[in-house]
PDB file of C-alpha atoms and ligand atoms in Angstrom:
ATOM      1  CA  MET A   1     -15.521   0.309-129.110  1.00  0.00           C
ATOM      2  CA  THR A   2     -11.746   0.746-129.426  1.00  0.00           C
ATOM      3  CA  GLU A   3     -10.349  -0.274-132.794  1.00  0.00           C
ATOM      4  CA  VAL A   4      -7.028  -2.082-132.678  1.00  0.00           C
ATOM      5  CA  VAL A   5      -6.563  -2.035-136.437  1.00  0.00           C
ATOM      6  CA  ARG A   6      -7.927   0.619-138.784  1.00  0.00           C
ATOM      7  CA  LEU A   7      -7.532   0.710-142.556  1.00  0.00           C
ATOM      8  CA  ASN A   8      -8.635   3.821-144.406  1.00  0.00           C
ATOM      9  CA  ALA A   9      -8.971   3.686-148.207  1.00  0.00           C
ATOM     10  CA  VAL A  10      -6.093   1.217-148.440  1.00  0.00           C
ATOM     11  CA  SER A  11      -5.031   0.300-151.955  1.00  0.00           C
ATOM     12  CA  LYS A  12      -2.164  -1.970-152.911  1.00  0.00           C
ATOM     13  CA  VAL A  13      -0.861  -2.275-156.445  1.00  0.00           C
ATOM     14  CA  TYR A  14       1.840  -4.808-157.276  1.00  0.00           C
ATOM     15  CA  GLY A  15       4.038  -4.087-160.299  1.00  0.00           C
ATOM     16  CA  LYS A  16       3.857  -1.205-162.740  1.00  0.00           C
ATOM     17  CA  GLY A  17       2.349  -0.313-166.107  1.00  0.00           C
ATOM     18  CA  GLN A  18       0.828  -3.140-168.136  1.00  0.00           C
ATOM     19  CA  SER A  19       1.626  -5.793-165.537  1.00  0.00           C
ATOM     20  CA  ALA A  20       0.224  -3.826-162.557  1.00  0.00           C
ATOM     21  CA  VAL A  21      -2.160  -5.811-160.335  1.00  0.00           C
ATOM     22  CA  ALA A  22      -4.542  -4.018-157.951  1.00  0.00           C
ATOM     23  CA  ALA A  23      -4.649  -6.440-155.000  1.00  0.00           C
ATOM     24  CA  LEU A  24      -6.578  -4.091-152.661  1.00  0.00           C
ATOM     25  CA  ARG A  25      -8.887  -1.296-153.790  1.00  0.00           C
ATOM     26  CA  GLU A  26      -9.726   1.413-151.268  1.00  0.00           C
ATOM     27  CA  VAL A  27     -10.407  -0.922-148.372  1.00  0.00           C
ATOM     28  CA  SER A  28     -11.706   0.791-145.225  1.00  0.00           C
ATOM     29  CA  VAL A  29     -12.417  -1.254-142.112  1.00  0.00           C
ATOM     30  CA  GLY A  30     -11.854  -1.226-138.360  1.00  0.00           C
ATOM     31  CA  ILE A  31     -11.161  -4.282-136.193  1.00  0.00           C
ATOM     32  CA  PRO A  32     -12.581  -3.817-132.657  1.00  0.00           C
ATOM     33  CA  LYS A  33     -10.448  -4.747-129.656  1.00  0.00           C
ATOM     34  CA  GLY A  34     -11.051  -8.202-128.210  1.00  0.00           C
ATOM     35  CA  THR A  35     -12.746  -9.645-131.284  1.00  0.00           C
ATOM     36  CA  PHE A  36     -12.012 -12.570-133.610  1.00  0.00           C
ATOM     37  CA  THR A  37     -12.246 -11.691-137.303  1.00  0.00           C
ATOM     38  CA  ALA A  38     -11.998 -14.118-140.224  1.00  0.00           C
ATOM     39  CA  ILE A  39     -10.907 -12.753-143.604  1.00  0.00           C
ATOM     40  CA  MET A  40     -12.439 -14.821-146.382  1.00  0.00           C
ATOM     41  CA  GLY A  41     -12.638 -14.629-150.140  1.00  0.00           C
ATOM     42  CA  PRO A  42     -11.784 -16.491-153.318  1.00  0.00           C
ATOM     43  CA  SER A  43      -8.187 -17.198-154.288  1.00  0.00           C
ATOM     44  CA  GLY A  44      -6.521 -13.987-155.447  1.00  0.00           C
ATOM     45  CA  SER A  45      -9.146 -11.738-153.795  1.00  0.00           C
ATOM     46  CA  GLY A  46      -6.499  -9.975-151.672  1.00  0.00           C
ATOM     47  CA  LYS A  47      -6.654 -11.777-148.307  1.00  0.00           C
ATOM     48  CA  SER A  48      -2.899 -12.174-147.815  1.00  0.00           C
ATOM     49  CA  THR A  49      -2.296  -8.643-149.059  1.00  0.00           C
ATOM     50  CA  PHE A  50      -4.874  -7.362-146.564  1.00  0.00           C
ATOM     51  CA  LEU A  51      -3.075  -9.171-143.748  1.00  0.00           C
ATOM     52  CA  GLN A  52       0.361  -7.989-144.860  1.00  0.00           C
ATOM     53  CA  CYS A  53      -0.781  -4.365-144.963  1.00  0.00           C
ATOM     54  CA  ALA A  54      -2.782  -4.562-141.705  1.00  0.00           C
ATOM     55  CA  ALA A  55       0.168  -6.162-139.885  1.00  0.00           C
ATOM     56  CA  GLY A  56       2.820  -3.771-141.171  1.00  0.00           C
ATOM     57  CA  LEU A  57       4.576  -6.527-143.133  1.00  0.00           C
ATOM     58  CA  ASP A  58       4.071  -4.473-146.282  1.00  0.00           C
ATOM     59  CA  LEU A  59       3.058  -0.884-146.921  1.00  0.00           C
ATOM     60  CA  PRO A  60       0.025   0.054-149.001  1.00  0.00           C
ATOM     61  CA  THR A  61       0.347   2.005-152.239  1.00  0.00           C
ATOM     62  CA  ALA A  62      -2.282   4.459-150.962  1.00  0.00           C
ATOM     63  CA  GLY A  63      -4.381   4.967-147.867  1.00  0.00           C
ATOM     64  CA  SER A  64      -3.545   4.656-144.195  1.00  0.00           C
ATOM     65  CA  VAL A  65      -3.153   1.806-141.701  1.00  0.00           C
ATOM     66  CA  GLN A  66      -3.229   2.323-137.951  1.00  0.00           C
ATOM     67  CA  LEU A  67      -2.327  -0.280-135.368  1.00  0.00           C
ATOM     68  CA  GLY A  68      -3.222   0.563-131.791  1.00  0.00           C
ATOM     69  CA  GLY A  69      -3.534   4.203-132.858  1.00  0.00           C
ATOM     70  CA  THR A  70      -0.061   4.287-134.466  1.00  0.00           C
ATOM     71  CA  GLU A  71       0.059   5.284-138.122  1.00  0.00           C
ATOM     72  CA  LEU A  72       2.131   2.693-140.005  1.00  0.00           C
ATOM     73  CA  THR A  73       2.356   4.429-143.355  1.00  0.00           C
ATOM     74  CA  GLY A  74       5.477   6.567-143.462  1.00  0.00           C
ATOM     75  CA  MET A  75       7.270   4.553-140.755  1.00  0.00           C
ATOM     76  CA  THR A  76      10.819   3.423-141.452  1.00  0.00           C
ATOM     77  CA  GLU A  77      11.476  -0.297-141.965  1.00  0.00           C
ATOM     78  CA  THR A  78      13.375  -0.396-138.650  1.00  0.00           C
ATOM     79  CA  ALA A  79      10.458   1.152-136.766  1.00  0.00           C
ATOM     80  CA  LEU A  80       8.030  -1.255-138.465  1.00  0.00           C
ATOM     81  CA  THR A  81      10.178  -4.244-137.492  1.00  0.00           C
ATOM     82  CA  GLU A  82      10.190  -3.063-133.884  1.00  0.00           C
ATOM     83  CA  LEU A  83       6.436  -2.507-133.915  1.00  0.00           C
ATOM     84  CA  ARG A  84       5.808  -6.004-135.327  1.00  0.00           C
ATOM     85  CA  ARG A  85       8.098  -7.567-132.733  1.00  0.00           C
ATOM     86  CA  GLN A  86       6.508  -5.871-129.774  1.00  0.00           C
ATOM     87  CA  ARG A  87       2.903  -5.214-130.683  1.00  0.00           C
ATOM     88  CA  VAL A  88       1.882  -7.924-133.154  1.00  0.00           C
ATOM     89  CA  GLY A  89       1.792 -11.725-132.959  1.00  0.00           C
ATOM     90  CA  PHE A  90       1.822 -14.018-135.990  1.00  0.00           C
ATOM     91  CA  VAL A  91       0.674 -17.573-136.614  1.00  0.00           C
ATOM     92  CA  PHE A  92       1.276 -18.970-140.090  1.00  0.00           C
ATOM     93  CA  GLN A  93       0.302 -22.157-141.887  1.00  0.00           C
ATOM     94  CA  ALA A  94       3.916 -23.344-141.629  1.00  0.00           C
ATOM     95  CA  PHE A  95       4.663 -23.295-137.932  1.00  0.00           C
ATOM     96  CA  ASN A  96       8.055 -21.585-138.468  1.00  0.00           C
ATOM     97  CA  LEU A  97       9.592 -22.925-135.268  1.00  0.00           C
ATOM     98  CA  VAL A  98      13.358 -23.009-134.788  1.00  0.00           C
ATOM     99  CA  SER A  99      14.187 -26.726-134.800  1.00  0.00           C
ATOM    100  CA  SER A 100      17.308 -26.414-132.632  1.00  0.00           C
ATOM    101  CA  LEU A 101      15.431 -24.601-129.846  1.00  0.00           C
ATOM    102  CA  THR A 102      13.228 -26.183-127.185  1.00  0.00           C
ATOM    103  CA  VAL A 103       9.529 -25.407-126.855  1.00  0.00           C
ATOM    104  CA  ILE A 104      10.117 -22.808-124.155  1.00  0.00           C
ATOM    105  CA  GLU A 105      13.015 -21.238-126.073  1.00  0.00           C
ATOM    106  CA  ASN A 106      10.831 -20.977-129.176  1.00  0.00           C
ATOM    107  CA  ILE A 107       8.014 -19.391-127.189  1.00  0.00           C
ATOM    108  CA  THR A 108      10.279 -16.811-125.571  1.00  0.00           C
ATOM    109  CA  LEU A 109      12.231 -15.993-128.752  1.00  0.00           C
ATOM    110  CA  PRO A 110      10.257 -12.766-129.467  1.00  0.00           C
ATOM    111  CA  LEU A 111      11.126 -11.525-125.972  1.00  0.00           C
ATOM    112  CA  ARG A 112      14.816 -12.247-126.475  1.00  0.00           C
ATOM    113  CA  LEU A 113      14.743 -10.477-129.842  1.00  0.00           C
ATOM    114  CA  ALA A 114      13.113  -7.465-128.186  1.00  0.00           C
ATOM    115  CA  GLY A 115      15.520  -7.610-125.236  1.00  0.00           C
ATOM    116  CA  VAL A 116      12.629  -7.988-122.797  1.00  0.00           C
ATOM    117  CA  LYS A 117      12.669 -10.225-119.726  1.00  0.00           C
ATOM    118  CA  ALA A 118      10.009 -12.958-119.629  1.00  0.00           C
ATOM    119  CA  ASP A 119       7.139 -12.500-117.176  1.00  0.00           C
ATOM    120  CA  GLY A 120       7.240 -15.926-115.501  1.00  0.00           C
ATOM    121  CA  ALA A 121       3.600 -15.974-114.432  1.00  0.00           C
ATOM    122  CA  TRP A 122       2.378 -14.998-117.907  1.00  0.00           C
ATOM    123  CA  LEU A 123       4.647 -17.540-119.558  1.00  0.00           C
ATOM    124  CA  ALA A 124       3.345 -20.303-117.289  1.00  0.00           C
ATOM    125  CA  GLU A 125      -0.223 -19.196-117.999  1.00  0.00           C
ATOM    126  CA  ILE A 126       0.115 -19.355-121.783  1.00  0.00           C
ATOM    127  CA  VAL A 127       2.036 -22.643-121.721  1.00  0.00           C
ATOM    128  CA  ARG A 128      -0.787 -24.092-119.632  1.00  0.00           C
ATOM    129  CA  ARG A 129      -3.499 -22.578-121.823  1.00  0.00           C
ATOM    130  CA  VAL A 130      -2.081 -24.009-125.026  1.00  0.00           C
ATOM    131  CA  GLY A 131      -1.723 -27.401-123.322  1.00  0.00           C
ATOM    132  CA  LEU A 132       2.065 -27.672-123.450  1.00  0.00           C
ATOM    133  CA  ASP A 133       2.686 -28.350-119.772  1.00  0.00           C
ATOM    134  CA  GLY A 134       5.381 -30.992-119.507  1.00  0.00           C
ATOM    135  CA  ARG A 135       6.632 -30.343-123.038  1.00  0.00           C
ATOM    136  CA  ALA A 136       8.759 -27.238-122.336  1.00  0.00           C
ATOM    137  CA  GLY A 137      12.052 -29.036-122.954  1.00  0.00           C
ATOM    138  CA  HIS A 138      10.991 -30.854-126.142  1.00  0.00           C
ATOM    139  CA  ARG A 139      12.249 -29.881-129.584  1.00  0.00           C
ATOM    140  CA  PRO A 140       9.744 -29.208-132.412  1.00  0.00           C
ATOM    141  CA  ALA A 141      10.593 -32.529-134.133  1.00  0.00           C
ATOM    142  CA  GLN A 142       9.354 -34.382-131.036  1.00  0.00           C
ATOM    143  CA  LEU A 143       5.902 -32.767-131.313  1.00  0.00           C
ATOM    144  CA  SER A 144       2.837 -33.412-133.479  1.00  0.00           C
ATOM    145  CA  GLY A 145       1.705 -30.776-135.998  1.00  0.00           C
ATOM    146  CA  GLY A 146      -1.031 -29.600-133.659  1.00  0.00           C
ATOM    147  CA  GLN A 147       1.406 -29.284-130.765  1.00  0.00           C
ATOM    148  CA  GLN A 148       3.816 -27.344-132.976  1.00  0.00           C
ATOM    149  CA  GLN A 149       1.050 -24.917-133.897  1.00  0.00           C
ATOM    150  CA  ARG A 150       0.270 -24.526-130.179  1.00  0.00           C
ATOM    151  CA  VAL A 151       3.909 -23.538-129.626  1.00  0.00           C
ATOM    152  CA  ALA A 152       3.549 -21.002-132.446  1.00  0.00           C
ATOM    153  CA  LEU A 153       0.388 -19.640-130.829  1.00  0.00           C
ATOM    154  CA  ALA A 154       2.088 -19.349-127.424  1.00  0.00           C
ATOM    155  CA  ARG A 155       4.999 -17.576-129.143  1.00  0.00           C
ATOM    156  CA  ALA A 156       2.498 -15.179-130.755  1.00  0.00           C
ATOM    157  CA  LEU A 157       0.926 -14.418-127.364  1.00  0.00           C
ATOM    158  CA  VAL A 158       4.078 -14.076-125.268  1.00  0.00           C
ATOM    159  CA  THR A 159       4.589 -10.354-125.874  1.00  0.00           C
ATOM    160  CA  ARG A 160       0.911  -9.655-125.023  1.00  0.00           C
ATOM    161  CA  PRO A 161       0.470  -8.219-128.539  1.00  0.00           C
ATOM    162  CA  GLU A 162      -2.310  -5.830-129.429  1.00  0.00           C
ATOM    163  CA  VAL A 163      -3.338  -8.164-132.226  1.00  0.00           C
ATOM    164  CA  VAL A 164      -2.534 -11.690-133.402  1.00  0.00           C
ATOM    165  CA  PHE A 165      -2.639 -12.238-137.164  1.00  0.00           C
ATOM    166  CA  GLY A 166      -3.103 -15.741-138.532  1.00  0.00           C
ATOM    167  CA  ASP A 167      -2.553 -16.687-142.187  1.00  0.00           C
ATOM    168  CA  GLU A 168      -4.313 -20.029-142.706  1.00  0.00           C
ATOM    169  CA  PRO A 169      -3.141 -21.158-139.241  1.00  0.00           C
ATOM    170  CA  THR A 170      -4.996 -24.453-139.568  1.00  0.00           C
ATOM    171  CA  GLY A 171      -4.141 -25.015-143.243  1.00  0.00           C
ATOM    172  CA  ALA A 172      -1.543 -27.707-142.543  1.00  0.00           C
ATOM    173  CA  LEU A 173      -3.527 -29.579-139.881  1.00  0.00           C
ATOM    174  CA  ASP A 174      -6.001 -32.459-140.081  1.00  0.00           C
ATOM    175  CA  THR A 175      -9.642 -31.683-139.271  1.00  0.00           C
ATOM    176  CA  MET A 176      -9.576 -32.721-135.606  1.00  0.00           C
ATOM    177  CA  THR A 177      -6.294 -30.986-134.822  1.00  0.00           C
ATOM    178  CA  ALA A 178      -7.411 -27.887-136.717  1.00  0.00           C
ATOM    179  CA  ARG A 179     -10.517 -27.780-134.565  1.00  0.00           C
ATOM    180  CA  GLU A 180      -8.448 -27.894-131.369  1.00  0.00           C
ATOM    181  CA  VAL A 181      -6.351 -24.949-132.553  1.00  0.00           C
ATOM    182  CA  LEU A 182      -9.519 -23.014-133.491  1.00  0.00           C
ATOM    183  CA  VAL A 183     -10.999 -23.674-130.050  1.00  0.00           C
ATOM    184  CA  LEU A 184      -7.786 -22.287-128.554  1.00  0.00           C
ATOM    185  CA  LEU A 185      -7.903 -19.182-130.720  1.00  0.00           C
ATOM    186  CA  ARG A 186     -11.534 -18.679-129.713  1.00  0.00           C
ATOM    187  CA  GLU A 187     -10.558 -19.054-126.045  1.00  0.00           C
ATOM    188  CA  VAL A 188      -7.758 -16.498-126.145  1.00  0.00           C
ATOM    189  CA  VAL A 189     -10.248 -14.019-127.591  1.00  0.00           C
ATOM    190  CA  SER A 190     -13.085 -14.849-125.185  1.00  0.00           C
ATOM    191  CA  THR A 191     -11.082 -15.245-121.982  1.00  0.00           C
ATOM    192  CA  LEU A 192      -7.961 -13.103-122.476  1.00  0.00           C
ATOM    193  CA  GLY A 193      -9.594 -10.406-124.603  1.00  0.00           C
ATOM    194  CA  GLN A 194      -6.965 -10.958-127.300  1.00  0.00           C
ATOM    195  CA  THR A 195      -7.755  -9.497-130.726  1.00  0.00           C
ATOM    196  CA  VAL A 196      -7.308 -12.064-133.521  1.00  0.00           C
ATOM    197  CA  VAL A 197      -7.482 -11.566-137.295  1.00  0.00           C
ATOM    198  CA  MET A 198      -7.262 -14.761-139.334  1.00  0.00           C
ATOM    199  CA  VAL A 199      -7.150 -15.361-143.072  1.00  0.00           C
ATOM    200  CA  THR A 200      -8.797 -18.643-144.008  1.00  0.00           C
ATOM    201  CA  HIS A 201     -10.345 -20.537-146.909  1.00  0.00           C
ATOM    202  CA  ASP A 202     -12.308 -22.745-144.563  1.00  0.00           C
ATOM    203  CA  PRO A 203     -15.934 -21.844-143.655  1.00  0.00           C
ATOM    204  CA  VAL A 204     -15.698 -24.059-140.537  1.00  0.00           C
ATOM    205  CA  ALA A 205     -12.630 -22.114-139.368  1.00  0.00           C
ATOM    206  CA  ALA A 206     -14.481 -18.841-140.015  1.00  0.00           C
ATOM    207  CA  SER A 207     -17.394 -20.048-137.872  1.00  0.00           C
ATOM    208  CA  TYR A 208     -15.166 -19.726-134.772  1.00  0.00           C
ATOM    209  CA  ALA A 209     -14.855 -15.981-135.431  1.00  0.00           C
ATOM    210  CA  ASP A 210     -17.178 -13.181-134.308  1.00  0.00           C
ATOM    211  CA  THR A 211     -17.165 -11.626-137.763  1.00  0.00           C
ATOM    212  CA  ALA A 212     -16.305 -12.807-141.252  1.00  0.00           C
ATOM    213  CA  LEU A 213     -15.210 -10.189-143.781  1.00  0.00           C
ATOM    214  CA  PHE A 214     -15.481 -11.195-147.433  1.00  0.00           C
ATOM    215  CA  LEU A 215     -13.023  -9.909-149.989  1.00  0.00           C
ATOM    216  CA  ALA A 216     -13.583 -10.122-153.734  1.00  0.00           C
ATOM    217  CA  ASP A 217     -11.317  -8.549-156.320  1.00  0.00           C
ATOM    218  CA  GLY A 218      -9.550  -6.425-153.711  1.00  0.00           C
ATOM    219  CA  ARG A 219     -12.679  -5.006-152.083  1.00  0.00           C
ATOM    220  CA  ILE A 220     -14.612  -5.880-148.929  1.00  0.00           C
ATOM    221  CA  VAL A 221     -17.943  -6.920-150.379  1.00  0.00           C
ATOM    222  CA  ASP A 222     -19.675  -8.285-147.285  1.00  0.00           C
ATOM    223  CA  SER A 223     -19.434  -8.793-143.557  1.00  0.00           C
ATOM    224  CA  MET A 224     -21.205 -11.430-141.459  1.00  0.00           C
ATOM    225  CA  SER A 225     -21.579 -11.522-137.660  1.00  0.00           C
ATOM    226  CA  MET A 226     -21.669 -14.877-135.852  1.00  0.00           C
ATOM    227  CA  PRO A 227     -20.816 -16.564-139.154  1.00  0.00           C
ATOM    228  CA  ALA A 228     -22.289 -20.067-139.331  1.00  0.00           C
ATOM    229  CA  ALA A 229     -20.227 -22.394-141.528  1.00  0.00           C
ATOM    230  CA  GLU A 230     -23.096 -23.146-143.947  1.00  0.00           C
ATOM    231  CA  LYS A 231     -23.856 -19.447-144.457  1.00  0.00           C
ATOM    232  CA  VAL A 232     -20.190 -18.681-145.037  1.00  0.00           C
ATOM    233  CA  ALA A 233     -19.931 -21.546-147.546  1.00  0.00           C
ATOM    234  CA  GLU A 234     -23.021 -20.254-149.350  1.00  0.00           C
ATOM    235  CA  ARG A 235     -21.570 -16.732-149.515  1.00  0.00           C
ATOM    236  CA  MET A 236     -18.260 -18.081-150.819  1.00  0.00           C
ATOM    237  CA  THR A 237     -20.087 -20.059-153.507  1.00  0.00           C
ATOM    238  CA  ARG A 238     -21.884 -16.903-154.608  1.00  0.00           C
ATOM    239  CA  LEU A 239     -18.501 -15.159-154.818  1.00  0.00           C
ATOM    240  CA  GLY A 240     -17.440 -17.917-157.190  1.00  0.00           C
ATOM    241  CA  ALA A 241     -14.833 -19.309-154.804  1.00  0.00           C
ATOM    242  CA  TRP A 242     -15.301 -22.953-155.714  1.00  0.00           C
ATOM    243  CA  LYS A 243     -16.017 -22.861-159.435  1.00  0.00           C
TER     244      LYS A 243
HETATM  245  N1  ATP B   1       4.220  -9.977-154.740  1.00  0.00           N
HETATM  246  C1  ATP B   1       3.283  -9.913-155.677  1.00  0.00           C
HETATM  247  N2  ATP B   1       3.576  -9.454-156.914  1.00  0.00           N
HETATM  248  C2  ATP B   1       2.629  -9.373-157.872  1.00  0.00           C
HETATM  249  N3  ATP B   1       1.329  -9.696-157.700  1.00  0.00           N
HETATM  250  C3  ATP B   1       0.986 -10.162-156.487  1.00  0.00           C
HETATM  251  C4  ATP B   1       1.931 -10.301-155.421  1.00  0.00           C
HETATM  252  N4  ATP B   1       1.275 -10.787-154.338  1.00  0.00           N
HETATM  253  C5  ATP B   1      -0.004 -10.945-154.711  1.00  0.00           C
HETATM  254  N5  ATP B   1      -0.194 -10.571-155.995  1.00  0.00           N
HETATM  255  C6  ATP B   1      -1.466 -10.570-156.744  1.00  0.00           C
HETATM  256  O1  ATP B   1      -2.394  -9.796-155.990  1.00  0.00           O
HETATM  257  C7  ATP B   1      -3.684 -10.411-155.993  1.00  0.00           C
HETATM  258  C8  ATP B   1      -4.116 -10.713-154.554  1.00  0.00           C
HETATM  259  O2  ATP B   1      -3.235 -11.700-154.017  1.00  0.00           O
HETATM  260  P1  ATP B   1      -3.372 -12.269-152.534  1.00  0.00           P
HETATM  261  O3  ATP B   1      -2.238 -13.223-152.346  1.00  0.00           O
HETATM  262  O4  ATP B   1      -3.499 -11.141-151.596  1.00  0.00           O
HETATM  263  O5  ATP B   1      -4.759 -13.053-152.607  1.00  0.00           O
HETATM  264  P2  ATP B   1      -5.356 -14.171-151.644  1.00  0.00           P
HETATM  265  O6  ATP B   1      -6.800 -13.878-151.519  1.00  0.00           O
HETATM  266  O7  ATP B   1      -4.554 -14.226-150.395  1.00  0.00           O
HETATM  267  O8  ATP B   1      -5.131 -15.479-152.500  1.00  0.00           O
HETATM  268  P3  ATP B   1      -4.983 -17.024-152.046  1.00  0.00           P
HETATM  269  O9  ATP B   1      -6.261 -17.394-151.357  1.00  0.00           O
HETATM  270  O10 ATP B   1      -4.808 -17.747-153.333  1.00  0.00           O
HETATM  271  O11 ATP B   1      -3.783 -17.089-151.141  1.00  0.00           O
HETATM  272  C9  ATP B   1      -3.562 -11.636-156.874  1.00  0.00           C
HETATM  273  O12 ATP B   1      -3.981 -11.301-158.167  1.00  0.00           O
HETATM  274  C10 ATP B   1      -2.077 -11.949-156.853  1.00  0.00           C
HETATM  275  O13 ATP B   1      -1.676 -12.604-158.023  1.00  0.00           O
END
């Protein structure tokens, strides 16, 4: 199976000397194309650092990261910015929409930044899929939290990225709305073949993924396929996540 993301012996140390913190310790893992992966682990286990390194938002201290076969380590900041714009989609806990822009302008912003013309059919398809038909001219303030996150998801998909990274994408949503966004994420993986990697604290969110990877103290300590919420919760308890 093709791997969209590959980390080889990735370590990340923040700070120097006495205050140095090893956030990732020789992490090696591959994310297969067209799969949904949840990154779980106790607070401080390295989840956000994993995502930052895998997405080219930060560079590891040691080891190598490949995205779609491109080696990220050693790339210039300009090249990394370009790669993130064109080949990666992001969905964060805070929706990060531009309040002065309409829904459709927010969705197409990555294309404008990359100087690429929108593919009308694809745009219509993703707007329909995320359930924003009829809302194209609204501004973010006129939308619910769930609708705003749908705009963010459409914006993440618009460039047809090789991978979409989510950092607690449902963290700011109520249970029902979170579930709707998770169903959508599941759908884009199952029906569009999109690769999604999502950091989450929530075992229910992880249960929408194909695989859950568990981080503890900067290492991947376990992996679970078809992760049922109860099993994930049990594993997290054993990792001391909810002491
Ligand atoms: N910029 C930074 N400078 C110094 N230390 C950092 C920095 N970012 C993270 N760390 C440390 O690295 C370790 C891993 O942090 P990280 O944010 O990746 O964990 P996490 O699993 O995402 O945590 P949480 O679930 O609380 O968000 C922690 O000990 C954290 O304090």
